[in-house]
mmCIF file of C-alpha atoms in Angstrom:
data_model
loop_
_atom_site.group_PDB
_atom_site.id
_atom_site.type_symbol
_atom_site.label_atom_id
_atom_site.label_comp_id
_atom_site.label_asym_id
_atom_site.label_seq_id
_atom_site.Cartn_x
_atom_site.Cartn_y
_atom_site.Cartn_z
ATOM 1 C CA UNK A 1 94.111 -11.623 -10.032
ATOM 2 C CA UNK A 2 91.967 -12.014 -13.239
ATOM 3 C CA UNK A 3 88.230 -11.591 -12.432
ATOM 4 C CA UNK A 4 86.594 -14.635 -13.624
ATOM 5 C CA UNK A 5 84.329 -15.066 -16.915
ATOM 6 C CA UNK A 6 81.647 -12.096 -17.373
ATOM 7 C CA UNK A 7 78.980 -14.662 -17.857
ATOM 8 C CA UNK A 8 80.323 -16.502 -14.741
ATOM 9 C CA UNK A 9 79.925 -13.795 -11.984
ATOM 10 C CA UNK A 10 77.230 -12.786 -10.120
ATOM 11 C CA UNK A 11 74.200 -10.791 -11.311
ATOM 12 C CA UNK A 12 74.615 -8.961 -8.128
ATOM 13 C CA UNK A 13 77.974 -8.426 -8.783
ATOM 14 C CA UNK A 14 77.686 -7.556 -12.626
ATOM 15 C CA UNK A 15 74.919 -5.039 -11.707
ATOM 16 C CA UNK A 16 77.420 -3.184 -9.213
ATOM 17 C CA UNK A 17 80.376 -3.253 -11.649
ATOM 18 C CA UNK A 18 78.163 -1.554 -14.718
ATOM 19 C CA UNK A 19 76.460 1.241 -13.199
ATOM 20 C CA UNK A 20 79.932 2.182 -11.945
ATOM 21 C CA UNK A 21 82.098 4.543 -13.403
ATOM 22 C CA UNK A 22 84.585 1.543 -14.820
ATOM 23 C CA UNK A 23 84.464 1.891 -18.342
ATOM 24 C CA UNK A 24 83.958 -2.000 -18.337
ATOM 25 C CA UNK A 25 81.298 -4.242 -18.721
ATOM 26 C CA UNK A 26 79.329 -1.894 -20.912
ATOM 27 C CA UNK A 27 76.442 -2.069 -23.271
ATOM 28 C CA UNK A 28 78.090 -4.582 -25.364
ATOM 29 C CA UNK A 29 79.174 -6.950 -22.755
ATOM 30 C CA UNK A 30 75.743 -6.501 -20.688
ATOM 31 C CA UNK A 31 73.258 -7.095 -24.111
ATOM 32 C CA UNK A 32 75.638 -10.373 -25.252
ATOM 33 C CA UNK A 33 74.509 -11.710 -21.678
ATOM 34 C CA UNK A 34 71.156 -10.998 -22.349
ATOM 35 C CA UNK A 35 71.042 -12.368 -25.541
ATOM 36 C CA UNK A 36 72.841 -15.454 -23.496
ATOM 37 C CA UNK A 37 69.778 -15.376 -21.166
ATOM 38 C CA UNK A 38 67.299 -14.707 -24.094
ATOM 39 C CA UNK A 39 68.597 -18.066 -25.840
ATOM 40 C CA UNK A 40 67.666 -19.684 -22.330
ATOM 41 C CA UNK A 41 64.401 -18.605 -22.655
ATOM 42 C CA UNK A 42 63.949 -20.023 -25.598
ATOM 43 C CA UNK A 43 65.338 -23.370 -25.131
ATOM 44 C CA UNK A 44 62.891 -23.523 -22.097
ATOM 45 C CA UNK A 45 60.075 -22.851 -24.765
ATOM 46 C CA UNK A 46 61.439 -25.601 -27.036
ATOM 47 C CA UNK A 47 62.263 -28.187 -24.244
ATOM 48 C CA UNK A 48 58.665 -27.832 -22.326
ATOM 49 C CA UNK A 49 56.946 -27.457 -25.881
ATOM 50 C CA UNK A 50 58.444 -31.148 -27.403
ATOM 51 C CA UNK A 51 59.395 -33.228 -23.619
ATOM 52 C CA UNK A 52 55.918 -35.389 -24.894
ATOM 53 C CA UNK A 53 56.280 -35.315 -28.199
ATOM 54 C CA UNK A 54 57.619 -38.906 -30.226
ATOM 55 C CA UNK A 55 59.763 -36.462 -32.680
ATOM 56 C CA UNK A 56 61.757 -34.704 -29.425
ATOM 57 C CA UNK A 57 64.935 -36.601 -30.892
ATOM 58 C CA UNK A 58 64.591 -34.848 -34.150
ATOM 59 C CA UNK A 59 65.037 -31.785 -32.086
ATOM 60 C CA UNK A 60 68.740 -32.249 -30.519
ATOM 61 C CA UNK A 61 70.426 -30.590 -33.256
ATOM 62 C CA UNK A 62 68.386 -27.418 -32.627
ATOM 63 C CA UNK A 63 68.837 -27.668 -29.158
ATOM 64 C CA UNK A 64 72.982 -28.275 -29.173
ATOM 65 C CA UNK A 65 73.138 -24.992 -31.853
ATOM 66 C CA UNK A 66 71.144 -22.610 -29.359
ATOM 67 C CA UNK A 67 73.453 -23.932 -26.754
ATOM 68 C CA UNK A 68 76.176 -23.440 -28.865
ATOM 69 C CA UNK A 69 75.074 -19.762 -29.361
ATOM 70 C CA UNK A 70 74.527 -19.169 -25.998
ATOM 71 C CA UNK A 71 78.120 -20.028 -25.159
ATOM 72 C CA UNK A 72 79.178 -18.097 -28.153
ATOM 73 C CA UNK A 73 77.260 -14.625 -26.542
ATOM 74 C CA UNK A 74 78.828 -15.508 -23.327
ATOM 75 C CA UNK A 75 82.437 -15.497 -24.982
ATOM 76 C CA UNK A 76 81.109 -12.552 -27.004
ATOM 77 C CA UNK A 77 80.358 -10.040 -23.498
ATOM 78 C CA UNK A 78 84.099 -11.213 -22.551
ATOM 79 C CA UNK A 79 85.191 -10.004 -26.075
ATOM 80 C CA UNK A 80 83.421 -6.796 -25.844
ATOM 81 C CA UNK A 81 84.773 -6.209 -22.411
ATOM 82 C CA UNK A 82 88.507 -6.655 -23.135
ATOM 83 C CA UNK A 83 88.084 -4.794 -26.306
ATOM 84 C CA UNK A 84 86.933 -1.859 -24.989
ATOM 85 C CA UNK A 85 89.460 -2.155 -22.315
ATOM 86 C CA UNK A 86 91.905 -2.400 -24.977
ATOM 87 C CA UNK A 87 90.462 1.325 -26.765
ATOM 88 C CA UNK A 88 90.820 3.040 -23.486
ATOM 89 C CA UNK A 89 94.326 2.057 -22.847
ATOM 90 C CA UNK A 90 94.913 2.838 -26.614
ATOM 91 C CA UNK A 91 93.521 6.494 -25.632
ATOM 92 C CA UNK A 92 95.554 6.641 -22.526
ATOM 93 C CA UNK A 93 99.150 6.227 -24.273
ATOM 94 C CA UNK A 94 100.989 9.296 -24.323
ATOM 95 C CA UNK A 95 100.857 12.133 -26.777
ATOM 96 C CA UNK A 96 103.136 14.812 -26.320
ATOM 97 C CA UNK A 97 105.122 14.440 -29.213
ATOM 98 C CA UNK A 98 104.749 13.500 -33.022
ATOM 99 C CA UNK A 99 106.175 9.457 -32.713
ATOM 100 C CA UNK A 100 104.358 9.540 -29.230
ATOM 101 C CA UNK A 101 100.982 10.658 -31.457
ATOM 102 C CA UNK A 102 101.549 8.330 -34.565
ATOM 103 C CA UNK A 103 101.607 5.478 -32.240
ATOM 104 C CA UNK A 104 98.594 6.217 -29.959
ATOM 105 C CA UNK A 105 96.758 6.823 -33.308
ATOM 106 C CA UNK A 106 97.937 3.759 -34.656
ATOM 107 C CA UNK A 107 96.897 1.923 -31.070
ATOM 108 C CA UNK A 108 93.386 3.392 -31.721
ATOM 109 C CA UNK A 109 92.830 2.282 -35.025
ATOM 110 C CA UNK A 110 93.857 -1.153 -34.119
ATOM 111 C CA UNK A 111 91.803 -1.361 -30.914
ATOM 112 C CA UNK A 112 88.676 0.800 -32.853
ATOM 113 C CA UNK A 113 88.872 -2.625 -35.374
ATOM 114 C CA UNK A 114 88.809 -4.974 -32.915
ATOM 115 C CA UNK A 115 86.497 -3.409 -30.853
ATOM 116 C CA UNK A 116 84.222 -3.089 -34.063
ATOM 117 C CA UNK A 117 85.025 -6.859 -35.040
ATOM 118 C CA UNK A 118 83.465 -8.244 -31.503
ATOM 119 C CA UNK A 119 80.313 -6.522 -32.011
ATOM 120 C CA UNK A 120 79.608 -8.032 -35.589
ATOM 121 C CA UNK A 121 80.769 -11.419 -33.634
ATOM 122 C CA UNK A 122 77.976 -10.638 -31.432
ATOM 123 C CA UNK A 123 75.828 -9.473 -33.890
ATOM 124 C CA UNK A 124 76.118 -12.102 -35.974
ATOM 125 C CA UNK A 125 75.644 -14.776 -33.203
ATOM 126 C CA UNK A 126 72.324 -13.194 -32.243
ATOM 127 C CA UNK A 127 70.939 -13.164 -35.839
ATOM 128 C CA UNK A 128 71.687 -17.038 -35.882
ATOM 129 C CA UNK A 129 69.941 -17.715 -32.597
ATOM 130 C CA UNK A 130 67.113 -15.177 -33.741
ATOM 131 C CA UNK A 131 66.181 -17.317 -37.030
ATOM 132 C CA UNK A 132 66.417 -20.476 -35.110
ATOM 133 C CA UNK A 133 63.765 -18.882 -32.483
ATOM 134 C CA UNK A 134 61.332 -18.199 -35.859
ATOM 135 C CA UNK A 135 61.913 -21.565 -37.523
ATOM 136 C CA UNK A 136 60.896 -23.252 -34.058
ATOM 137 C CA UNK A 137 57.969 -21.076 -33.168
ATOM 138 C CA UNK A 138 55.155 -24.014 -34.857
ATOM 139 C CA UNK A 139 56.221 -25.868 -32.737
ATOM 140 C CA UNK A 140 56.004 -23.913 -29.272
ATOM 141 C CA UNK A 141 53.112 -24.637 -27.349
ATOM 142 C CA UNK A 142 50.768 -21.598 -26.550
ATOM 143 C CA UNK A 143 51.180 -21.973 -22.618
ATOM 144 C CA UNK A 144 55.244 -20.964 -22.955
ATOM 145 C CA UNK A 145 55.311 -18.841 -26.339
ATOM 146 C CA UNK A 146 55.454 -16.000 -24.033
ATOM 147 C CA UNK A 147 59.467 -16.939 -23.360
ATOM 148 C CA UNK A 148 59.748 -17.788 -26.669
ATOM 149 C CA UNK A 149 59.212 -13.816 -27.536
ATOM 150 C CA UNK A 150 60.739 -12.651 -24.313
ATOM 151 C CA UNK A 151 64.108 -14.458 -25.661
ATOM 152 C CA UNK A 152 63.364 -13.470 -29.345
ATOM 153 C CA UNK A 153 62.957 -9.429 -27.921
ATOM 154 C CA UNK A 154 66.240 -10.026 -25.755
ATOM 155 C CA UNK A 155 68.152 -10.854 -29.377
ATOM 156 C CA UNK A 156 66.440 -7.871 -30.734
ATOM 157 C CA UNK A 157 68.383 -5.721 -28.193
ATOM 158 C CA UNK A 158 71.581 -7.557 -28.882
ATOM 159 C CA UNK A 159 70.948 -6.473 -31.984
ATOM 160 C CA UNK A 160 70.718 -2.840 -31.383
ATOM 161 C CA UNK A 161 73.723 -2.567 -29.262
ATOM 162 C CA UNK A 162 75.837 -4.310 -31.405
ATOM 163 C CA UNK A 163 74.908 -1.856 -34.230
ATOM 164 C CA UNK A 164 75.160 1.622 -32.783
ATOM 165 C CA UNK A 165 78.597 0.203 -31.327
ATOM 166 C CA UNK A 166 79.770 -1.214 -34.546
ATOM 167 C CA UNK A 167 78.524 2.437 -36.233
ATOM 168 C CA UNK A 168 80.350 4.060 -33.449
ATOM 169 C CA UNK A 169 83.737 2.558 -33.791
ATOM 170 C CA UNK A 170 83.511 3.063 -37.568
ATOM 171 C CA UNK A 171 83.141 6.756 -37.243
ATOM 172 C CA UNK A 172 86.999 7.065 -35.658
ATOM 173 C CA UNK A 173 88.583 4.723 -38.038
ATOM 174 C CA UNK A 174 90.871 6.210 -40.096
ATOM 175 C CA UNK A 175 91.536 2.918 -42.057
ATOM 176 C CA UNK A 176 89.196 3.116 -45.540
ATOM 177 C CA UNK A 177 89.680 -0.951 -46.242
ATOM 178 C CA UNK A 178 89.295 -1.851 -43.070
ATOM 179 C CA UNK A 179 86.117 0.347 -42.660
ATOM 180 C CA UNK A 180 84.291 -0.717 -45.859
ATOM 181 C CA UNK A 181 85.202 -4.657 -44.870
ATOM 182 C CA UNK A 182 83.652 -4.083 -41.469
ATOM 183 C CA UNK A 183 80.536 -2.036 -43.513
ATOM 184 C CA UNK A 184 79.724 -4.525 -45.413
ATOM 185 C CA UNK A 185 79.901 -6.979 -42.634
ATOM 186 C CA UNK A 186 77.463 -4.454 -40.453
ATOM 187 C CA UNK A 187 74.966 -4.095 -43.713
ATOM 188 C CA UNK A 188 74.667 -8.102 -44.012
ATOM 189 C CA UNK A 189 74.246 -9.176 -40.429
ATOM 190 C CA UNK A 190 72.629 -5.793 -38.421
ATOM 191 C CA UNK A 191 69.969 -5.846 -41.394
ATOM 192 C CA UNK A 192 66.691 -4.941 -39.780
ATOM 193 C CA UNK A 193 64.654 -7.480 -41.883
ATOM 194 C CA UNK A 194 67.430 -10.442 -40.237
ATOM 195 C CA UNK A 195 65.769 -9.738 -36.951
ATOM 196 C CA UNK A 196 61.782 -9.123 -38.136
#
């Protein structure tokens, strides 16, 4: 039976399942929920901060794109999870002889890109919830800015995972297009000034 949703399970039961020895849910997974849960936090700052205020309505958009991220970093810790799955399997395929070798390698390479292409998702996702959090800050109320940075320093570690694991799948692959495209893609949206 297919285990349900990583977002959907139990804390309890996502705690048990990463500090196992399963190679899945990982850092990847783990940091898209908390950027999920950081985006919470920060629609709790916005909602308390503009429930009295006669220009709430104005706010809706802002509200439906953070919840828009938030389902998108949910979808992105699935992502991560069966990619990675996907790169160990790759890894497991047998190797004793040349074809056997060529098409492991070539399993790698594909699962190394798609692996690489869910953390830029991820990345990218938590960039756009990031400069939402700084355009709204004016108008968070000094009683609940605290979430407000709590959520903003949970993106910030989104961030971080989603770089060293994007770096990390670059290093083994052995495709030079697809490794500048993803580059390029990793210097744009992991830029340390995106998340300042």
């Amino acid at each position: 039976m297919t285990p349900p949703p990583l977002s959907r399970r139990p804390v309890g039961d996502i705690f048990e399942q990463a500090s196992s020895t399963a190679p899945t849910p990982g850092g990847g997974s783990v940091s898209a929920l908390c950027g999920m849960l950081g985006i919470a936090l920060i629609l709790k700052a916005l909602r308390i901060s503009i429930r009295s205020n006669e220009d709430r309505d104005s706010y809706a958009a802002v509200d439906a794109d953070l919840v828009r991220l938030a389902d998108a970093l949910a979808a992105d810790a699935d992502a991560d999870e069966r990619a990675f799955q996907a790169y160990i399997d790759a890894a497991g395929l047998p190797r004793a002889s040349e074809p056997e070798q060529r098409t492991r390698a070539a399993a790698l390479g594909r699962a190394a890109v798609v692996a690489t292409d869910a953390a830029l998702q991820t990345l990218l996702h938590a960039k756009d919830a990031f400069a939402i959090s700084r355009a709204l800050e004016p108008a968070i109320k000094d009683s609940i800015k605290a979430d407000l940075v709590a959520g903003r320093e949970l993106l910030r570690v989104v961030r971080s995972v989603a770089v060293e694991n994007a770096q990390t799948n670059l290093r083994s692959l052995k495709d030079e297009v697809e490794r500048q495209r993803l580059r390029r893609q990793l210097d744009e949206d992991g830029a340390t000034d995106a998340f300042a």
